[in-house]
mmCIF file of C-alpha atoms in Angstrom:
data_model
loop_
_atom_site.group_PDB
_atom_site.id
_atom_site.type_symbol
_atom_site.label_atom_id
_atom_site.label_comp_id
_atom_site.label_asym_id
_atom_site.label_seq_id
_atom_site.Cartn_x
_atom_site.Cartn_y
_atom_site.Cartn_z
ATOM 1 C CA MET A 1 72.992 28.592 -25.485
ATOM 2 C CA ASN A 2 70.633 28.548 -22.522
ATOM 3 C CA ASN A 3 72.022 29.149 -19.071
ATOM 4 C CA CYS A 4 69.805 26.809 -17.048
ATOM 5 C CA THR A 5 68.185 23.443 -17.769
ATOM 6 C CA ASP A 6 66.901 22.505 -14.316
ATOM 7 C CA PHE A 7 63.202 22.699 -15.116
ATOM 8 C CA SER A 8 62.222 21.760 -11.558
ATOM 9 C CA LEU A 9 63.444 25.175 -10.387
ATOM 10 C CA LEU A 10 61.505 26.890 -13.131
ATOM 11 C CA GLU A 11 58.363 24.885 -12.376
ATOM 12 C CA LYS A 12 58.613 26.038 -8.768
ATOM 13 C CA GLU A 13 58.702 29.661 -9.939
ATOM 14 C CA LEU A 14 55.831 29.055 -12.350
ATOM 15 C CA GLY A 15 53.751 27.388 -9.653
ATOM 16 C CA TYR A 16 52.988 24.512 -12.011
ATOM 17 C CA SER A 17 54.540 21.066 -12.578
ATOM 18 C CA PHE A 18 54.319 19.704 -16.109
ATOM 19 C CA LYS A 19 53.151 16.187 -16.874
ATOM 20 C CA ASN A 20 54.757 16.583 -20.302
ATOM 21 C CA ARG A 21 57.986 18.534 -19.963
ATOM 22 C CA ASP A 22 58.513 18.422 -23.726
ATOM 23 C CA LEU A 23 55.834 21.103 -23.930
ATOM 24 C CA LEU A 24 57.783 23.282 -21.524
ATOM 25 C CA LYS A 25 61.011 22.784 -23.469
ATOM 26 C CA GLN A 26 59.261 23.696 -26.709
ATOM 27 C CA ALA A 27 57.855 26.840 -25.068
ATOM 28 C CA LEU A 28 61.399 27.869 -24.154
ATOM 29 C CA THR A 29 62.937 27.172 -27.571
ATOM 30 C CA HIS A 30 63.586 30.108 -29.906
ATOM 31 C CA SER A 31 63.610 29.509 -33.665
ATOM 32 C CA SER A 32 67.311 30.417 -33.824
ATOM 33 C CA TYR A 33 68.071 27.422 -31.587
ATOM 34 C CA SER A 34 65.756 25.000 -33.388
ATOM 35 C CA ASN A 35 67.275 26.032 -36.734
ATOM 36 C CA GLU A 36 70.799 25.699 -35.397
ATOM 37 C CA MET A 37 70.080 22.288 -33.879
ATOM 38 C CA LYS A 38 68.070 21.199 -36.961
ATOM 39 C CA ILE A 39 64.953 20.523 -34.894
ATOM 40 C CA ASN A 40 61.742 20.200 -36.951
ATOM 41 C CA GLN A 41 60.054 23.426 -38.019
ATOM 42 C CA TYR A 42 57.472 23.222 -35.218
ATOM 43 C CA GLY A 43 60.086 22.585 -32.527
ATOM 44 C CA ASN A 44 60.164 26.213 -31.345
ATOM 45 C CA TYR A 45 57.785 28.311 -29.255
ATOM 46 C CA GLU A 46 55.941 30.117 -32.039
ATOM 47 C CA ARG A 47 52.817 27.919 -32.201
ATOM 48 C CA LEU A 48 52.562 27.792 -28.401
ATOM 49 C CA GLU A 49 52.942 31.588 -28.248
ATOM 50 C CA PHE A 50 50.016 31.900 -30.686
ATOM 51 C CA LEU A 51 47.876 29.753 -28.393
ATOM 52 C CA GLY A 52 49.099 31.433 -25.213
ATOM 53 C CA ASP A 53 48.220 34.858 -26.587
ATOM 54 C CA ALA A 54 44.602 33.746 -27.033
ATOM 55 C CA VAL A 55 44.477 32.137 -23.583
ATOM 56 C CA LEU A 56 45.882 35.317 -22.020
ATOM 57 C CA GLU A 57 43.264 37.462 -23.728
ATOM 58 C CA LEU A 58 40.443 35.237 -22.474
ATOM 59 C CA THR A 59 41.690 34.817 -18.898
ATOM 60 C CA SER A 60 42.564 38.493 -18.431
ATOM 61 C CA SER A 61 39.333 39.696 -20.076
ATOM 62 C CA SER A 62 37.268 37.449 -17.812
ATOM 63 C CA PHE A 63 39.145 38.707 -14.755
ATOM 64 C CA PHE A 64 38.711 42.385 -15.619
ATOM 65 C CA TYR A 65 35.061 41.926 -16.601
ATOM 66 C CA ASN A 66 34.215 40.366 -13.243
ATOM 67 C CA SER A 67 36.505 42.557 -11.115
ATOM 68 C CA PHE A 68 35.523 45.975 -12.484
ATOM 69 C CA PRO A 69 31.739 46.010 -13.116
ATOM 70 C CA GLU A 70 31.765 49.822 -13.136
ATOM 71 C CA MET A 71 34.040 50.028 -16.196
ATOM 72 C CA ASN A 72 32.740 50.314 -19.746
ATOM 73 C CA GLU A 73 34.164 48.425 -22.733
ATOM 74 C CA GLY A 74 36.689 51.122 -23.608
ATOM 75 C CA GLN A 75 38.023 51.361 -20.062
ATOM 76 C CA LEU A 76 38.338 47.574 -19.793
ATOM 77 C CA THR A 77 40.191 47.453 -23.110
ATOM 78 C CA ARG A 78 42.681 50.115 -22.024
ATOM 79 C CA LEU A 79 43.256 48.403 -18.681
ATOM 80 C CA ARG A 80 43.851 45.049 -20.334
ATOM 81 C CA SER A 81 46.150 46.580 -22.939
ATOM 82 C CA SER A 82 48.360 48.228 -20.328
ATOM 83 C CA LEU A 83 48.750 45.036 -18.282
ATOM 84 C CA VAL A 84 49.296 42.488 -21.057
ATOM 85 C CA CYS A 85 51.429 44.519 -23.464
ATOM 86 C CA GLU A 86 54.894 43.347 -24.506
ATOM 87 C CA GLN A 87 56.739 45.353 -21.868
ATOM 88 C CA ALA A 88 54.361 44.234 -19.110
ATOM 89 C CA LEU A 89 54.738 40.553 -20.000
ATOM 90 C CA ALA A 90 58.521 40.891 -20.217
ATOM 91 C CA PHE A 91 58.454 42.394 -16.721
ATOM 92 C CA CYS A 92 56.378 39.455 -15.463
ATOM 93 C CA ALA A 93 58.760 37.003 -17.141
ATOM 94 C CA ARG A 94 61.820 38.608 -15.561
ATOM 95 C CA SER A 95 60.210 38.452 -12.134
ATOM 96 C CA ILE A 96 60.480 34.645 -12.368
ATOM 97 C CA GLU A 97 63.824 34.815 -14.252
ATOM 98 C CA LEU A 98 62.296 33.094 -17.269
ATOM 99 C CA GLN A 99 64.971 34.545 -19.546
ATOM 100 C CA LYS A 100 67.584 32.283 -17.925
ATOM 101 C CA TYR A 101 65.876 29.203 -19.366
ATOM 102 C CA ILE A 102 65.397 30.245 -22.999
ATOM 103 C CA PHE A 103 67.134 28.096 -25.634
ATOM 104 C CA LEU A 104 68.770 30.540 -28.069
ATOM 105 C CA GLY A 105 71.045 30.073 -31.056
ATOM 106 C CA LYS A 106 74.557 31.464 -30.755
ATOM 107 C CA GLY A 107 73.900 34.435 -33.002
ATOM 108 C CA GLU A 108 70.763 35.499 -31.142
ATOM 109 C CA GLU A 109 72.536 35.002 -27.820
ATOM 110 C CA ASN A 110 75.491 37.140 -28.872
ATOM 111 C CA THR A 111 73.262 40.005 -29.996
ATOM 112 C CA GLY A 112 71.402 40.246 -26.681
ATOM 113 C CA GLY A 113 68.315 38.186 -27.476
ATOM 114 C CA ARG A 114 68.073 36.876 -23.929
ATOM 115 C CA GLU A 115 67.234 40.367 -22.649
ATOM 116 C CA ARG A 116 65.021 41.445 -25.566
ATOM 117 C CA ASP A 117 61.469 42.251 -24.449
ATOM 118 C CA SER A 118 59.935 40.876 -27.648
ATOM 119 C CA ILE A 119 61.504 37.439 -27.127
ATOM 120 C CA ILE A 120 60.943 37.257 -23.382
ATOM 121 C CA SER A 121 57.264 38.251 -23.667
ATOM 122 C CA ASP A 122 56.693 35.733 -26.465
ATOM 123 C CA VAL A 123 58.237 32.961 -24.355
ATOM 124 C CA PHE A 124 56.013 33.960 -21.432
ATOM 125 C CA GLU A 125 52.934 33.551 -23.635
ATOM 126 C CA ALA A 126 54.292 30.270 -24.997
ATOM 127 C CA VAL A 127 54.700 28.925 -21.464
ATOM 128 C CA LEU A 128 51.106 29.907 -20.771
ATOM 129 C CA GLY A 129 50.052 28.033 -23.906
ATOM 130 C CA ALA A 130 52.005 25.004 -22.740
ATOM 131 C CA ILE A 131 50.346 25.105 -19.310
ATOM 132 C CA TYR A 132 46.940 25.294 -21.007
ATOM 133 C CA LEU A 133 47.683 22.213 -23.118
ATOM 134 C CA ASP A 134 49.230 20.290 -20.247
ATOM 135 C CA GLY A 135 46.801 21.148 -17.443
ATOM 136 C CA GLY A 136 43.782 22.872 -18.942
ATOM 137 C CA TYR A 137 42.108 26.251 -18.554
ATOM 138 C CA GLU A 138 41.949 26.193 -14.748
ATOM 139 C CA TYR A 139 45.730 26.000 -14.314
ATOM 140 C CA ALA A 140 46.297 28.546 -17.073
ATOM 141 C CA ASP A 141 43.913 30.944 -15.298
ATOM 142 C CA ILE A 142 45.709 30.413 -11.971
ATOM 143 C CA PHE A 143 49.055 31.159 -13.669
ATOM 144 C CA VAL A 144 47.777 34.406 -15.188
ATOM 145 C CA ARG A 145 46.229 35.581 -11.932
ATOM 146 C CA LYS A 146 49.420 34.807 -10.027
ATOM 147 C CA HIS A 147 51.968 36.286 -12.423
ATOM 148 C CA VAL A 148 50.128 38.953 -14.445
ATOM 149 C CA LEU A 149 47.033 40.152 -12.602
ATOM 150 C CA THR A 150 48.554 41.118 -9.268
ATOM 151 C CA ASP A 151 49.214 44.576 -7.771
ATOM 152 C CA ILE A 152 47.170 46.032 -10.615
ATOM 153 C CA LYS A 153 47.174 49.641 -9.412
ATOM 154 C CA ASN A 154 50.962 49.938 -9.218
ATOM 155 C CA ARG A 155 51.540 47.932 -12.381
ATOM 156 C CA GLN A 156 49.154 50.069 -14.390
ATOM 157 C CA LEU A 157 50.800 53.215 -13.032
ATOM 158 C CA PHE A 158 54.212 51.829 -14.032
ATOM 159 C CA TYR A 159 53.228 50.886 -17.586
ATOM 160 C CA ASP A 160 51.341 54.141 -18.183
ATOM 161 C CA ALA A 161 53.850 56.315 -16.305
ATOM 162 C CA LYS A 162 55.391 58.102 -19.295
ATOM 163 C CA THR A 163 52.004 59.003 -20.756
ATOM 164 C CA ILE A 164 50.574 60.125 -17.403
ATOM 165 C CA LEU A 165 53.624 62.260 -16.591
ATOM 166 C CA GLN A 166 53.634 63.784 -20.076
ATOM 167 C CA GLU A 167 49.977 64.802 -19.671
ATOM 168 C CA LYS A 168 50.608 66.289 -16.215
ATOM 169 C CA VAL A 169 53.550 68.328 -17.486
ATOM 170 C CA GLN A 170 51.587 69.611 -20.483
ATOM 171 C CA THR A 171 48.732 70.856 -18.269
ATOM 172 C CA HIS A 172 51.291 73.160 -16.640
ATOM 173 C CA GLY A 173 52.427 74.449 -20.028
ATOM 174 C CA GLU A 174 55.852 72.830 -19.688
ATOM 175 C CA SER A 175 57.789 70.241 -21.676
ATOM 176 C CA LEU A 176 59.236 66.915 -20.560
ATOM 177 C CA SER A 177 62.431 65.376 -21.895
ATOM 178 C CA TYR A 178 64.684 62.440 -21.017
ATOM 179 C CA VAL A 179 68.474 62.559 -21.156
ATOM 180 C CA VAL A 180 70.787 59.544 -21.016
ATOM 181 C CA THR A 181 73.363 60.171 -18.289
ATOM 182 C CA ASP A 182 75.246 56.879 -18.351
ATOM 183 C CA GLU A 183 75.634 53.745 -20.441
ATOM 184 C CA THR A 184 77.449 50.699 -19.077
ATOM 185 C CA GLY A 185 78.078 47.108 -20.114
ATOM 186 C CA PRO A 186 78.793 45.397 -23.457
ATOM 187 C CA ASP A 187 76.651 46.115 -26.515
ATOM 188 C CA HIS A 188 74.450 43.047 -25.997
ATOM 189 C CA ASP A 189 73.881 43.698 -22.290
ATOM 190 C CA LYS A 190 73.826 47.444 -21.711
ATOM 191 C CA VAL A 191 72.330 49.296 -18.758
ATOM 192 C CA PHE A 192 71.078 52.833 -19.397
ATOM 193 C CA LYS A 193 70.585 55.588 -16.830
ATOM 194 C CA VAL A 194 68.400 58.563 -17.673
ATOM 195 C CA ASN A 195 67.149 61.752 -16.064
ATOM 196 C CA ALA A 196 63.636 63.108 -16.517
ATOM 197 C CA ILE A 197 63.865 66.858 -17.040
ATOM 198 C CA VAL A 198 61.200 69.586 -16.880
ATOM 199 C CA GLY A 199 62.084 73.238 -17.363
ATOM 200 C CA GLY A 200 65.795 72.482 -17.179
ATOM 201 C CA LYS A 201 65.372 70.792 -13.789
ATOM 202 C CA VAL A 202 65.938 67.107 -13.076
ATOM 203 C CA ILE A 203 62.766 65.737 -11.465
ATOM 204 C CA GLY A 204 63.606 62.047 -11.504
ATOM 205 C CA SER A 205 65.958 59.331 -12.712
ATOM 206 C CA GLY A 206 65.805 55.683 -13.694
ATOM 207 C CA GLU A 207 67.763 52.840 -15.210
ATOM 208 C CA GLY A 208 67.009 49.853 -17.389
ATOM 209 C CA LYS A 209 68.167 47.472 -20.079
ATOM 210 C CA SER A 210 66.936 49.890 -22.743
ATOM 211 C CA LYS A 211 66.478 53.654 -22.956
ATOM 212 C CA LYS A 212 62.705 53.149 -23.019
ATOM 213 C CA ALA A 213 62.771 51.008 -19.871
ATOM 214 C CA ALA A 214 64.965 53.562 -18.077
ATOM 215 C CA GLU A 215 62.599 56.379 -19.065
ATOM 216 C CA GLN A 216 59.636 54.343 -17.833
ATOM 217 C CA GLN A 217 61.346 53.789 -14.500
ATOM 218 C CA ALA A 218 62.172 57.482 -14.179
ATOM 219 C CA ALA A 219 58.587 58.557 -14.906
ATOM 220 C CA PHE A 220 57.200 55.961 -12.494
ATOM 221 C CA GLY A 221 59.485 57.196 -9.720
ATOM 222 C CA VAL A 222 58.372 60.790 -10.250
ATOM 223 C CA LEU A 223 54.684 59.854 -10.064
ATOM 224 C CA LYS A 224 54.935 57.384 -7.195
ATOM 225 C CA ASN A 225 56.929 59.796 -5.037
ATOM 226 C CA ASN A 226 54.915 62.887 -6.070
ATOM 227 C CA LEU A 227 58.038 64.641 -7.366
ATOM 228 C CA TYR A 228 56.061 66.694 -9.861
#
């Protein structure tokens, strides 16, 4: 079950107060919970996530189009893709602890659904869809600018870190690999630690809720601190 039902705290983090809190609750409700509680088939976040995805594409595209007049269509597409991908949205959601408020069925909860990027990012988009329905485009745009389209340079570096580091290593004729050095916590809530290795030498390390997230963190640290 969900850990927190005080929506006023969540609304403070979102920067938006709902006129219709039923929309917010629906945006936070996973199908496993609605099935378990025998809520009607549209009582989960899936329809709102569909709408939120479209709103996110429009608001972010408008922002990038107006902010980067020097970029062509391909460059704008790549920039948008890196900042609104599943991992990026899950990161944004965790920054406001959105995962604490998700209504999950027992089975999904026990298998780590609350920390799964795919679920957290979908809920983030559903919340955006709910804000759009409750307050209109202006408030949805404000939400996206506040929670997604900030610190763009560092965020893009973070999300593209593995690819950028891989390309840098290859230009030097070397190979990059990641090795898990530690694994802690229960199966549904593990934390992984990894080392980034080039030529048998450790050049960076990172940790995360998945091996991929830990690798991303390691690569980002290497690039940000000019360790390679």
